[in-house]
CSV table of C-alpha atoms in Angstrom, one decimal:
chain,number,residue,atom,x,y,z
A,1,MET,CA,14.5,-72.0,9.7
A,2,ILE,CA,11.6,-71.2,7.3
A,3,ARG,CA,8.4,-70.2,9.1
A,4,THR,CA,5.0,-70.6,7.9
A,5,PRO,CA,3.4,-67.6,7.4
A,6,LEU,CA,0.0,-66.9,9.3
A,7,ALA,CA,-3.0,-67.6,7.0
A,8,GLY,CA,-5.0,-65.1,8.5
A,9,PRO,CA,-5.9,-63.6,12.1
A,10,GLY,CA,-7.2,-66.2,14.2
A,11,ALA,CA,-9.6,-66.0,17.3
A,12,ARG,CA,-6.7,-64.8,19.7
A,13,ALA,CA,-5.8,-61.8,17.5
A,14,TRP,CA,-9.4,-60.7,17.4
A,15,LEU,CA,-9.5,-60.9,21.2
A,16,ILE,CA,-6.4,-58.8,21.4
A,17,TRP,CA,-7.4,-56.3,19.1
A,18,THR,CA,-11.1,-56.1,20.7
A,19,VAL,CA,-9.3,-55.3,24.1
A,20,GLY,CA,-6.9,-53.0,22.5
A,21,VAL,CA,-9.8,-50.8,20.6
A,22,SER,CA,-12.1,-51.1,23.8
A,23,ALA,CA,-9.1,-49.2,25.5
A,24,TYR,CA,-8.9,-46.9,22.8
A,25,VAL,CA,-12.4,-46.1,23.1
A,26,LEU,CA,-11.9,-45.2,27.0
A,27,ALA,CA,-8.9,-43.1,26.0
A,28,ILE,CA,-11.0,-41.1,23.7
A,29,THR,CA,-13.7,-40.8,26.5
A,30,ASN,CA,-11.0,-39.5,28.7
A,31,ARG,CA,-9.7,-36.9,26.0
A,32,SER,CA,-13.5,-35.8,25.5
A,33,SER,CA,-14.3,-35.7,29.1
A,34,LEU,CA,-14.6,-31.9,29.3
A,35,SER,CA,-16.6,-31.6,26.1
A,36,ALA,CA,-20.0,-32.2,27.7
A,37,VAL,CA,-19.1,-30.6,30.8
A,38,GLY,CA,-17.1,-27.4,30.0
A,39,VAL,CA,-19.6,-25.2,32.0
A,40,ASP,CA,-19.6,-27.4,35.0
A,41,ALA,CA,-15.8,-27.4,34.7
A,42,ALA,CA,-15.9,-23.2,34.7
A,43,ALA,CA,-18.3,-23.1,37.6
A,44,ARG,CA,-16.2,-25.7,39.6
A,45,PHE,CA,-12.8,-24.1,39.2
A,46,ASP,CA,-14.3,-20.5,39.0
A,47,ALA,CA,-12.5,-20.5,35.8
A,48,ASP,CA,-12.4,-17.9,33.0
A,49,ALA,CA,-12.4,-18.8,29.0
A,50,ALA,CA,-8.6,-18.7,28.7
A,51,THR,CA,-8.2,-20.9,31.8
A,52,LEU,CA,-10.7,-23.4,30.6
A,53,SER,CA,-8.8,-23.3,27.3
A,54,LEU,CA,-5.7,-24.2,28.9
A,55,PHE,CA,-7.3,-27.4,30.2
A,56,ALA,CA,-7.3,-28.7,26.7
A,57,VAL,CA,-4.3,-26.8,25.5
A,58,VAL,CA,-1.9,-28.8,27.9
A,59,GLN,CA,-3.7,-32.1,27.2
A,60,LEU,CA,-3.1,-31.9,23.5
A,61,ALA,CA,0.3,-30.4,24.0
A,62,VAL,CA,1.4,-33.2,26.3
A,63,TYR,CA,-0.2,-35.8,23.8
A,64,GLY,CA,1.8,-34.2,20.8
A,65,GLY,CA,5.1,-34.0,22.7
A,66,MET,CA,4.8,-37.7,23.8
A,67,GLN,CA,4.6,-39.2,20.4
A,68,ILE,CA,8.2,-39.5,19.6
A,69,PRO,CA,9.2,-41.0,22.9
A,70,ILE,CA,6.2,-43.3,22.9
A,71,GLY,CA,7.4,-44.5,19.6
A,72,VAL,CA,10.7,-45.4,20.9
A,73,LEU,CA,9.3,-47.2,24.1
A,74,LEU,CA,7.0,-49.0,21.7
A,75,ASP,CA,9.8,-50.1,19.6
A,76,ARG,CA,11.9,-51.2,22.7
A,77,PHE,CA,9.1,-52.8,24.8
A,78,GLY,CA,6.3,-53.4,22.8
A,79,ALA,CA,2.6,-52.7,23.0
A,80,ARG,CA,1.5,-54.5,26.4
A,81,PRO,CA,3.6,-52.8,29.1
A,82,ILE,CA,3.3,-49.2,27.2
A,83,MET,CA,-0.4,-49.4,26.9
A,84,THR,CA,-0.7,-50.6,30.4
A,85,ILE,CA,1.1,-47.8,32.0
A,86,GLY,CA,-0.8,-45.4,29.6
A,87,MET,CA,-4.1,-46.8,31.0
A,88,LEU,CA,-2.8,-46.1,34.6
A,89,LEU,CA,-1.6,-42.8,33.9
A,90,MET,CA,-5.1,-41.7,32.3
A,91,ALA,CA,-6.9,-43.5,35.7
A,92,VAL,CA,-4.3,-41.3,38.0
A,93,GLY,CA,-5.2,-38.3,35.8
A,94,GLN,CA,-9.1,-38.7,36.2
A,95,LEU,CA,-8.8,-39.3,39.9
A,96,THR,CA,-6.6,-36.4,40.3
A,97,MET,CA,-9.2,-34.3,38.2
A,98,ALA,CA,-12.1,-35.8,40.6
A,99,LEU,CA,-10.3,-34.6,43.8
A,100,SER,CA,-8.8,-31.5,42.3
A,101,PRO,CA,-9.5,-28.5,44.7
A,102,ASN,CA,-8.2,-25.9,42.3
A,103,VAL,CA,-7.0,-25.0,38.6
A,104,GLY,CA,-3.5,-26.0,39.1
A,105,VAL,CA,-4.2,-29.3,40.2
A,106,ALA,CA,-6.8,-29.9,37.4
A,107,ILE,CA,-4.1,-28.7,34.8
A,108,VAL,CA,-1.9,-31.4,36.1
A,109,ALA,CA,-4.8,-34.0,35.9
A,110,ARG,CA,-5.1,-33.0,32.2
A,111,MET,CA,-1.3,-33.5,31.5
A,112,LEU,CA,-1.3,-36.9,33.1
A,113,LEU,CA,-4.4,-37.6,30.9
A,114,GLY,CA,-2.4,-36.5,27.6
A,115,ALA,CA,0.5,-38.5,28.5
A,116,GLY,CA,-1.4,-41.7,29.0
A,117,ASP,CA,-3.8,-41.3,26.1
A,118,ALA,CA,-0.6,-40.8,23.8
A,119,ALA,CA,0.2,-44.3,24.3
A,120,ILE,CA,-3.0,-46.1,23.5
A,121,PHE,CA,-3.6,-45.4,19.7
A,122,PRO,CA,-0.1,-46.1,18.5
A,123,GLY,CA,0.1,-49.2,20.5
A,124,VAL,CA,-3.0,-50.5,19.0
A,125,LEU,CA,-1.5,-49.8,15.5
A,126,ARG,CA,1.3,-51.8,16.6
A,127,LEU,CA,-0.8,-54.9,17.5
A,128,ILE,CA,-2.7,-54.6,14.4
A,129,ALA,CA,0.6,-54.7,12.4
A,130,THR,CA,1.9,-57.6,14.5
A,131,TRP,CA,-1.3,-59.9,14.8
A,132,PHE,CA,-2.9,-59.2,11.5
A,133,PRO,CA,-1.7,-59.9,7.9
A,134,ALA,CA,-0.2,-56.9,6.0
A,135,GLN,CA,-3.1,-56.8,3.5
A,136,ARG,CA,-5.4,-56.4,6.4
A,137,GLY,CA,-3.7,-53.3,7.9
A,138,PRO,CA,-5.3,-50.5,6.2
A,139,LEU,CA,-9.1,-51.7,6.8
A,140,MET,CA,-8.1,-52.5,10.5
A,141,VAL,CA,-6.7,-49.1,10.9
A,142,GLN,CA,-9.5,-47.3,9.4
A,143,PHE,CA,-12.0,-49.6,11.6
A,144,THR,CA,-10.1,-49.0,14.9
A,145,GLY,CA,-10.4,-45.2,14.1
A,146,ILE,CA,-14.2,-45.4,13.7
A,147,VAL,CA,-14.9,-47.8,16.6
A,148,GLY,CA,-12.7,-45.4,18.7
A,149,GLN,CA,-14.7,-42.3,17.9
A,150,THR,CA,-17.6,-44.0,20.0
A,151,GLY,CA,-15.7,-42.6,22.8
A,152,GLN,CA,-16.9,-39.5,22.1
A,153,LEU,CA,-20.4,-40.5,22.4
A,154,VAL,CA,-19.8,-41.8,26.0
A,155,ALA,CA,-18.3,-38.6,27.0
A,156,LEU,CA,-21.2,-36.5,25.5
A,157,ILE,CA,-24.1,-38.5,26.9
A,158,PRO,CA,-23.5,-40.9,29.7
A,159,LEU,CA,-20.8,-38.9,31.4
A,160,ALA,CA,-22.7,-35.7,31.4
A,161,ALA,CA,-25.9,-37.5,32.6
A,162,LEU,CA,-23.7,-39.3,35.4
A,163,LEU,CA,-22.4,-35.7,36.4
A,164,HIS,CA,-25.7,-33.9,36.7
A,165,ALA,CA,-27.1,-37.1,38.6
A,166,THR,CA,-24.4,-37.3,41.0
A,167,THR,CA,-21.3,-35.4,41.7
A,168,TRP,CA,-18.1,-34.1,40.0
A,169,THR,CA,-16.1,-36.4,42.4
A,170,ILE,CA,-18.2,-39.2,41.7
A,171,THR,CA,-18.1,-39.0,37.8
A,172,PHE,CA,-14.5,-38.5,37.4
A,173,GLY,CA,-13.7,-41.2,40.0
A,174,SER,CA,-15.8,-43.6,38.2
A,175,VAL,CA,-14.0,-43.0,34.9
A,176,ALA,CA,-10.7,-43.5,36.8
A,177,GLY,CA,-12.1,-47.0,38.0
A,178,LEU,CA,-12.7,-48.0,34.5
A,179,GLY,CA,-9.1,-47.1,33.7
A,180,VAL,CA,-7.6,-49.2,36.3
A,181,LEU,CA,-9.9,-52.0,35.1
A,182,PHE,CA,-8.6,-51.8,31.5
A,183,ALA,CA,-5.0,-51.5,32.6
A,184,ILE,CA,-5.7,-55.1,34.2
A,185,LEU,CA,-7.1,-56.4,31.0
A,186,VAL,CA,-4.7,-55.0,29.0
A,187,ALA,CA,-1.8,-56.3,31.1
A,188,LEU,CA,-3.5,-60.0,31.0
A,189,LEU,CA,-5.0,-60.4,27.8
A,190,ILE,CA,-2.6,-58.5,25.4
A,191,ARG,CA,0.4,-60.0,24.1
A,192,ASN,CA,3.1,-58.2,21.9
A,193,HIS,CA,3.2,-60.7,19.3
A,194,PRO,CA,2.1,-64.4,18.3
A,195,PRO,CA,3.6,-67.1,20.6
A,196,ASP,CA,5.4,-68.8,17.5
A,197,ARG,CA,7.7,-65.7,16.9
A,198,ASP,CA,10.0,-63.9,19.0
A,199,GLU,CA,9.7,-60.6,17.6
A,200,ASP,CA,6.8,-58.1,16.6
A,201,VAL,CA,6.5,-58.9,12.9
A,202,SER,CA,4.0,-58.4,10.1
A,203,VAL,CA,3.3,-61.2,7.6
A,204,ASP,CA,2.4,-60.9,4.0
A,205,THR,CA,0.0,-63.8,3.4
A,206,ASP,CA,0.4,-63.6,-0.4
A,207,THR,CA,4.2,-63.8,-0.4
A,208,GLY,CA,5.0,-65.4,2.9
A,209,ALA,CA,7.4,-62.1,3.7
A,210,ILE,CA,8.1,-61.5,7.3
A,211,ARG,CA,8.9,-57.8,8.0
A,212,VAL,CA,9.9,-57.0,11.8
A,213,VAL,CA,7.6,-54.0,13.1
A,214,THR,CA,9.4,-50.9,14.5
A,215,SER,CA,8.2,-47.6,15.4
A,216,ALA,CA,11.5,-46.0,15.9
A,217,ILE,CA,11.7,-42.4,14.7
A,218,ASP,CA,14.3,-41.4,12.4
A,219,THR,CA,16.9,-38.9,13.5
A,220,GLY,CA,17.0,-35.1,12.6
A,221,VAL,CA,18.9,-36.0,9.2
A,222,GLY,CA,15.4,-38.0,8.6
A,223,ILE,CA,13.3,-35.2,9.7
A,224,ARG,CA,15.0,-32.7,7.6
A,225,ALA,CA,14.7,-35.1,4.5
A,226,ALA,CA,11.1,-35.6,5.2
A,227,TRP,CA,10.3,-31.9,5.3
A,228,ALA,CA,12.4,-31.4,2.3
A,229,HIS,CA,9.7,-33.3,0.1
A,230,PRO,CA,6.8,-30.9,-0.7
A,231,GLY,CA,4.5,-33.9,-0.3
A,232,THR,CA,5.2,-34.0,3.4
A,233,ARG,CA,4.6,-30.6,3.6
A,234,LEU,CA,1.3,-30.9,1.7
A,235,ALA,CA,0.5,-33.6,4.3
A,236,PHE,CA,1.3,-31.3,7.2
A,237,TRP,CA,-0.7,-28.3,5.9
A,238,SER,CA,-3.8,-30.7,5.0
A,239,HIS,CA,-3.8,-32.0,8.5
A,240,PHE,CA,-3.2,-28.5,10.0
A,241,THR,CA,-6.3,-26.9,8.1
A,242,THR,CA,-9.0,-29.7,8.1
A,243,PRO,CA,-9.6,-31.1,11.9
A,244,PHE,CA,-9.0,-28.0,14.1
A,245,ALA,CA,-12.3,-26.4,13.8
A,246,GLY,CA,-14.2,-29.9,14.8
A,247,THR,CA,-11.6,-30.6,17.5
A,248,ALA,CA,-12.0,-27.2,19.2
A,249,PHE,CA,-15.7,-27.6,19.0
A,250,VAL,CA,-16.3,-31.1,20.3
A,251,LEU,CA,-13.4,-31.1,22.6
A,252,LEU,CA,-14.0,-28.0,24.5
A,253,TRP,CA,-16.1,-25.0,23.1
A,254,GLY,CA,-19.1,-26.7,21.4
A,255,MET,CA,-21.4,-27.3,24.4
A,256,PRO,CA,-21.1,-23.7,25.8
A,257,PHE,CA,-21.5,-22.3,22.6
A,258,LEU,CA,-24.8,-24.5,22.0
A,259,THR,CA,-26.1,-24.0,25.5
A,260,ALA,CA,-25.0,-20.6,26.9
A,261,GLY,CA,-24.8,-19.0,23.4
A,262,GLU,CA,-27.4,-20.5,21.3
A,263,GLY,CA,-29.8,-21.2,24.2
A,264,ARG,CA,-30.1,-24.7,23.2
A,265,THR,CA,-30.9,-27.5,26.0
A,266,VAL,CA,-28.2,-29.7,27.0
A,267,THR,CA,-30.2,-32.7,25.2
A,268,GLU,CA,-30.4,-30.6,22.0
A,269,ALA,CA,-26.7,-29.8,22.2
A,270,ALA,CA,-25.8,-33.3,23.2
A,271,THR,CA,-27.6,-34.5,20.0
A,272,ILE,CA,-25.8,-32.0,17.8
A,273,MET,CA,-22.4,-32.9,19.1
A,274,SER,CA,-23.5,-36.8,18.7
A,275,THR,CA,-24.2,-35.9,15.2
A,276,TYR,CA,-20.8,-34.6,14.6
A,277,VAL,CA,-19.3,-37.7,15.9
A,278,VAL,CA,-21.7,-40.1,13.7
A,279,VAL,CA,-21.4,-38.3,10.6
A,280,GLY,CA,-17.6,-38.5,11.0
A,281,MET,CA,-17.8,-42.2,11.5
A,282,VAL,CA,-19.8,-42.7,8.3
A,283,LEU,CA,-17.9,-40.2,6.0
A,284,GLY,CA,-14.4,-41.8,7.1
A,285,PRO,CA,-14.5,-45.2,4.9
A,286,VAL,CA,-16.3,-43.1,1.9
A,287,MET,CA,-13.5,-40.6,2.0
A,288,GLY,CA,-10.7,-43.2,2.5
A,289,GLU,CA,-12.0,-45.2,-0.5
A,290,PHE,CA,-12.2,-42.2,-2.8
A,291,SER,CA,-8.7,-41.2,-1.7
A,292,ARG,CA,-7.6,-44.7,-2.5
A,293,ARG,CA,-9.1,-44.7,-5.9
A,294,SER,CA,-7.9,-41.0,-7.0
A,295,PRO,CA,-4.9,-40.2,-5.4
A,296,HIS,CA,-4.3,-37.0,-7.8
A,297,LEU,CA,-7.5,-35.5,-6.6
A,298,ARG,CA,-7.2,-35.5,-2.9
A,299,SER,CA,-6.5,-31.9,-2.3
A,300,LYS,CA,-9.2,-30.8,-4.8
A,301,ALA,CA,-11.9,-33.0,-4.3
A,302,LEU,CA,-11.6,-33.8,-0.7
A,303,VAL,CA,-9.4,-31.5,1.5
A,304,LEU,CA,-10.1,-28.0,0.0
A,305,PRO,CA,-14.0,-28.9,-0.5
A,306,ALA,CA,-14.1,-30.0,3.2
A,307,VAL,CA,-12.3,-26.7,4.3
A,308,GLY,CA,-14.6,-24.7,2.3
A,309,VAL,CA,-18.1,-26.3,3.6
A,310,GLN,CA,-16.7,-25.9,7.3
A,311,VAL,CA,-15.9,-22.0,6.6
A,312,VAL,CA,-19.3,-21.8,5.0
A,313,ALA,CA,-21.2,-23.3,7.7
A,314,TRP,CA,-19.6,-21.3,10.7
A,315,LEU,CA,-20.1,-18.1,8.5
A,316,ALA,CA,-23.7,-18.8,8.0
A,317,VAL,CA,-24.1,-19.7,12.0
A,318,ILE,CA,-22.3,-16.5,12.7
A,319,ALA,CA,-24.1,-14.3,10.5
A,320,TYR,CA,-27.6,-15.6,11.1
A,321,PRO,CA,-29.6,-12.7,13.0
A,322,GLY,CA,-30.5,-14.3,16.6
A,323,PRO,CA,-29.9,-18.0,17.9
A,324,ALA,CA,-29.2,-20.2,14.7
A,325,PRO,CA,-32.5,-22.7,14.0
A,326,LEU,CA,-31.8,-26.1,14.8
A,327,TRP,CA,-31.5,-27.2,11.2
A,328,LEU,CA,-28.6,-24.9,10.9
A,329,LEU,CA,-26.7,-26.0,13.9
A,330,PHE,CA,-27.4,-29.5,12.7
A,331,ALA,CA,-25.7,-28.6,9.3
A,332,LEU,CA,-22.8,-27.0,11.2
A,333,ALA,CA,-22.1,-30.3,13.1
A,334,VAL,CA,-22.1,-32.3,9.6
A,335,ALA,CA,-19.7,-29.9,8.1
A,336,LEU,CA,-17.4,-29.9,10.9
A,337,ALA,CA,-17.6,-33.7,10.6
A,338,MET,CA,-16.1,-33.6,7.3
A,339,GLY,CA,-12.6,-32.3,9.0
A,340,GLY,CA,-11.8,-35.5,10.7
A,341,PRO,CA,-12.1,-37.9,7.7
A,342,ALA,CA,-10.5,-35.3,5.4
A,343,SER,CA,-7.4,-34.9,7.8
A,344,MET,CA,-6.9,-38.6,7.5
A,345,ILE,CA,-5.9,-38.0,3.9
A,346,ALA,CA,-2.9,-36.3,5.0
A,347,PHE,CA,-1.5,-39.5,6.1
A,348,ASP,CA,-2.0,-40.8,2.6
A,349,HIS,CA,-0.1,-38.0,1.2
A,350,ALA,CA,2.7,-38.6,3.7
A,351,ARG,CA,2.8,-42.4,2.9
A,352,THR,CA,2.5,-41.8,-0.9
A,353,HIS,CA,5.5,-39.2,-0.9
A,354,ASN,CA,8.1,-41.0,1.5
A,355,PRO,CA,10.1,-44.3,1.4
A,356,SER,CA,9.3,-46.6,4.1
A,357,HIS,CA,12.6,-46.0,6.1
A,358,ARG,CA,11.3,-42.5,6.9
A,359,LEU,CA,7.5,-43.0,6.8
A,360,SER,CA,7.2,-42.9,10.7
A,361,THR,CA,9.0,-39.4,10.8
A,362,ALA,CA,6.8,-38.2,7.8
A,363,THR,CA,3.7,-39.3,9.7
A,364,GLY,CA,4.8,-37.6,13.1
A,365,VAL,CA,5.6,-34.5,11.0
A,366,THR,CA,2.1,-34.4,9.4
A,367,ASN,CA,0.3,-35.2,13.0
A,368,ALA,CA,2.0,-32.2,14.4
A,369,GLY,CA,0.0,-30.1,12.1
A,370,GLY,CA,-3.4,-30.9,13.4
A,371,PHE,CA,-2.4,-30.8,16.9
A,372,LEU,CA,-0.6,-27.4,16.5
A,373,ALA,CA,-3.7,-25.7,14.7
A,374,ALA,CA,-6.2,-27.3,17.4
A,375,LEU,CA,-4.1,-25.8,20.3
A,376,VAL,CA,-4.1,-22.5,18.6
A,377,ALA,CA,-7.8,-22.4,17.7
A,378,ILE,CA,-8.8,-23.4,21.2
A,379,LEU,CA,-6.4,-20.9,23.0
A,380,LEU,CA,-7.7,-17.8,20.6
A,381,ILE,CA,-11.2,-18.6,21.1
A,382,GLY,CA,-10.8,-18.4,24.6
A,383,LEU,CA,-8.9,-15.4,24.6
A,384,ALA,CA,-11.3,-13.7,22.3
A,385,LEU,CA,-14.2,-14.4,24.8
A,386,ASP,CA,-11.9,-12.9,27.6
A,387,LEU,CA,-11.2,-10.0,25.8
A,388,GLN,CA,-14.8,-9.4,25.3
A,389,GLY,CA,-15.6,-9.6,28.9
A,390,ALA,CA,-17.6,-12.9,28.3
A,391,GLY,CA,-14.9,-15.5,29.8
A,392,THR,CA,-17.2,-17.1,32.4
A,393,PRO,CA,-20.4,-19.1,32.1
A,394,SER,CA,-22.4,-16.0,33.8
A,395,THR,CA,-21.1,-13.7,31.3
A,396,TYR,CA,-21.1,-16.1,28.2
A,397,SER,CA,-23.2,-14.3,25.1
A,398,LEU,CA,-24.0,-15.3,21.7
A,399,ASP,CA,-22.5,-12.1,20.0
A,400,ALA,CA,-19.2,-12.8,22.3
A,401,PHE,CA,-19.1,-16.6,20.7
A,402,ARG,CA,-19.6,-15.2,17.1
A,403,ILE,CA,-16.7,-13.1,17.4
A,404,ALA,CA,-14.5,-15.6,19.0
A,405,PHE,CA,-15.0,-18.3,16.6
A,406,LEU,CA,-14.3,-15.7,13.7
A,407,THR,CA,-10.4,-16.2,15.0
A,408,GLN,CA,-10.5,-19.4,13.2
A,409,LEU,CA,-10.7,-17.8,9.8
A,410,PRO,CA,-7.1,-16.8,9.7
A,411,LEU,CA,-5.9,-20.5,10.4
A,412,TRP,CA,-8.1,-21.6,7.2
A,413,LEU,CA,-6.9,-19.0,5.1
A,414,LEU,CA,-2.9,-19.6,6.2
A,415,GLY,CA,-3.6,-23.5,5.7
A,416,THR,CA,-5.5,-23.1,2.5
A,417,ALA,CA,-2.6,-21.0,1.1
A,418,PHE,CA,0.1,-23.4,1.9
A,419,ILE,CA,-2.1,-26.4,0.5
A,420,LEU,CA,-2.2,-24.8,-2.7
A,421,VAL,CA,1.4,-23.9,-2.9
A,422,GLU,CA,2.7,-27.2,-1.9
A,423,ARG,CA,0.2,-29.2,-4.2
A,424,LYS,CA,1.8,-27.1,-7.0
A,425,ARG,CA,5.3,-28.1,-6.0
A,426,THR,CA,4.4,-31.7,-5.4
A,427,ARG,CA,2.9,-32.0,-8.9
A,428,ILE,CA,6.1,-30.5,-10.4
A,429,ARG,CA,8.1,-32.7,-8.2
A,430,LEU,CA,6.4,-35.8,-9.6
A,431,GLY,CA,6.5,-34.5,-13.2
A,432,MET,CA,2.7,-33.7,-13.4
A,433,ASP,CA,3.3,-30.2,-14.0
A,434,PRO,CA,5.8,-28.1,-15.9
A,435,PRO,CA,8.4,-26.4,-14.0
A,436,ARG,CA,7.9,-22.6,-13.1
A,437,VAL,CA,9.8,-20.4,-15.3
A,438,PRO,CA,11.7,-17.9,-13.4
A,439,ARG,CA,10.3,-14.3,-13.5
A,440,ARG,CA,13.4,-12.8,-15.3
A,441,HIS,CA,13.1,-15.7,-18.0
A,442,ARG,CA,9.5,-14.7,-18.5
A,443,ARG,CA,10.6,-11.3,-19.1
A,444,ARG,CA,13.1,-12.1,-21.6
A,445,GLY,CA,10.6,-14.2,-23.7
């Protein structure tokens, strides 16, 4: 039977996307919920810096580790049930956080948050692929990412204000209630695929081609094949190097550094953190368009400059005698904001250099880079503070934070070195640069 392709997304598709992206905003709020209240969390649980780091580390570790299982489950059951379960897991996690009497229970709560969070963004991407024409996909994915980042603003301002106006239990219990509400909305309003189709499919409105949407992860053979291509390794190291400093800053260490270290008020610190979010949202489409137009200049014109700007900004703040002026801290926020959009270029590399049958594998490998670097950065900063005897809010100091943030330098250097190496190998693989001549042959010549 010949099926007429959809002319474009209808009102129901936009409703489903709106519910999905709203759930994603709440997921980002859940993910970032300790960013503005890190000092309060340290005081509530009497936690040192390494323990506070562990909250974020286990959350990100579970999030990353769940990506492959989530892909398999989405492939089998579709977006609606998996996203619903994800929202419920986050609600249970925040309720556990609200009532947690000690560090151990709080860590379990963050693990539940990471597991639930892992289901939402992939689920929304599947809805986009199913309900929107293929030509709309890249724009809708980019738009989803931009809208989702507003969840960080919710975590930075309203959530912190609610905590300081009420109690820890009321604040995190309220977020848990929102999770239950959105679980109900997702279950009632989202559908896996249009009613005239019995599978999750993507429609090309120009050709009428219908493609079944799958998110199955390739086997170990596919993983090895993806990693064997230097373009995938370039994607991995690009994602490893660009976003981790911003993630560590906005997810955990930014507010303690700005308030307890730099001596800024909570309002000033929240404004600086909000600048990070807003600038990242503005730069995303700009960098994305440049990446699309100049695919062979992505590393040199976008990725490496973004890394360089972050390094220079951090060194300027660290080297400044005494507390940094407000303008320099805003400049730091702008510099760190470049890392998020630049990290998205890594997925352009993965898509460009891998065939469609292993694209999901290459994307997963790429995504692992950013999670790995963020985990290491957050943990190193916390350990560095503890080793200096500045592991609790009462002992935080500007000098201790300066040394702690220097632990990011080896990650930048490592990632930059591999970006340069894999970029050269990729260009040779594509025939854009001549192959390297072995040293023994050069000596003979």
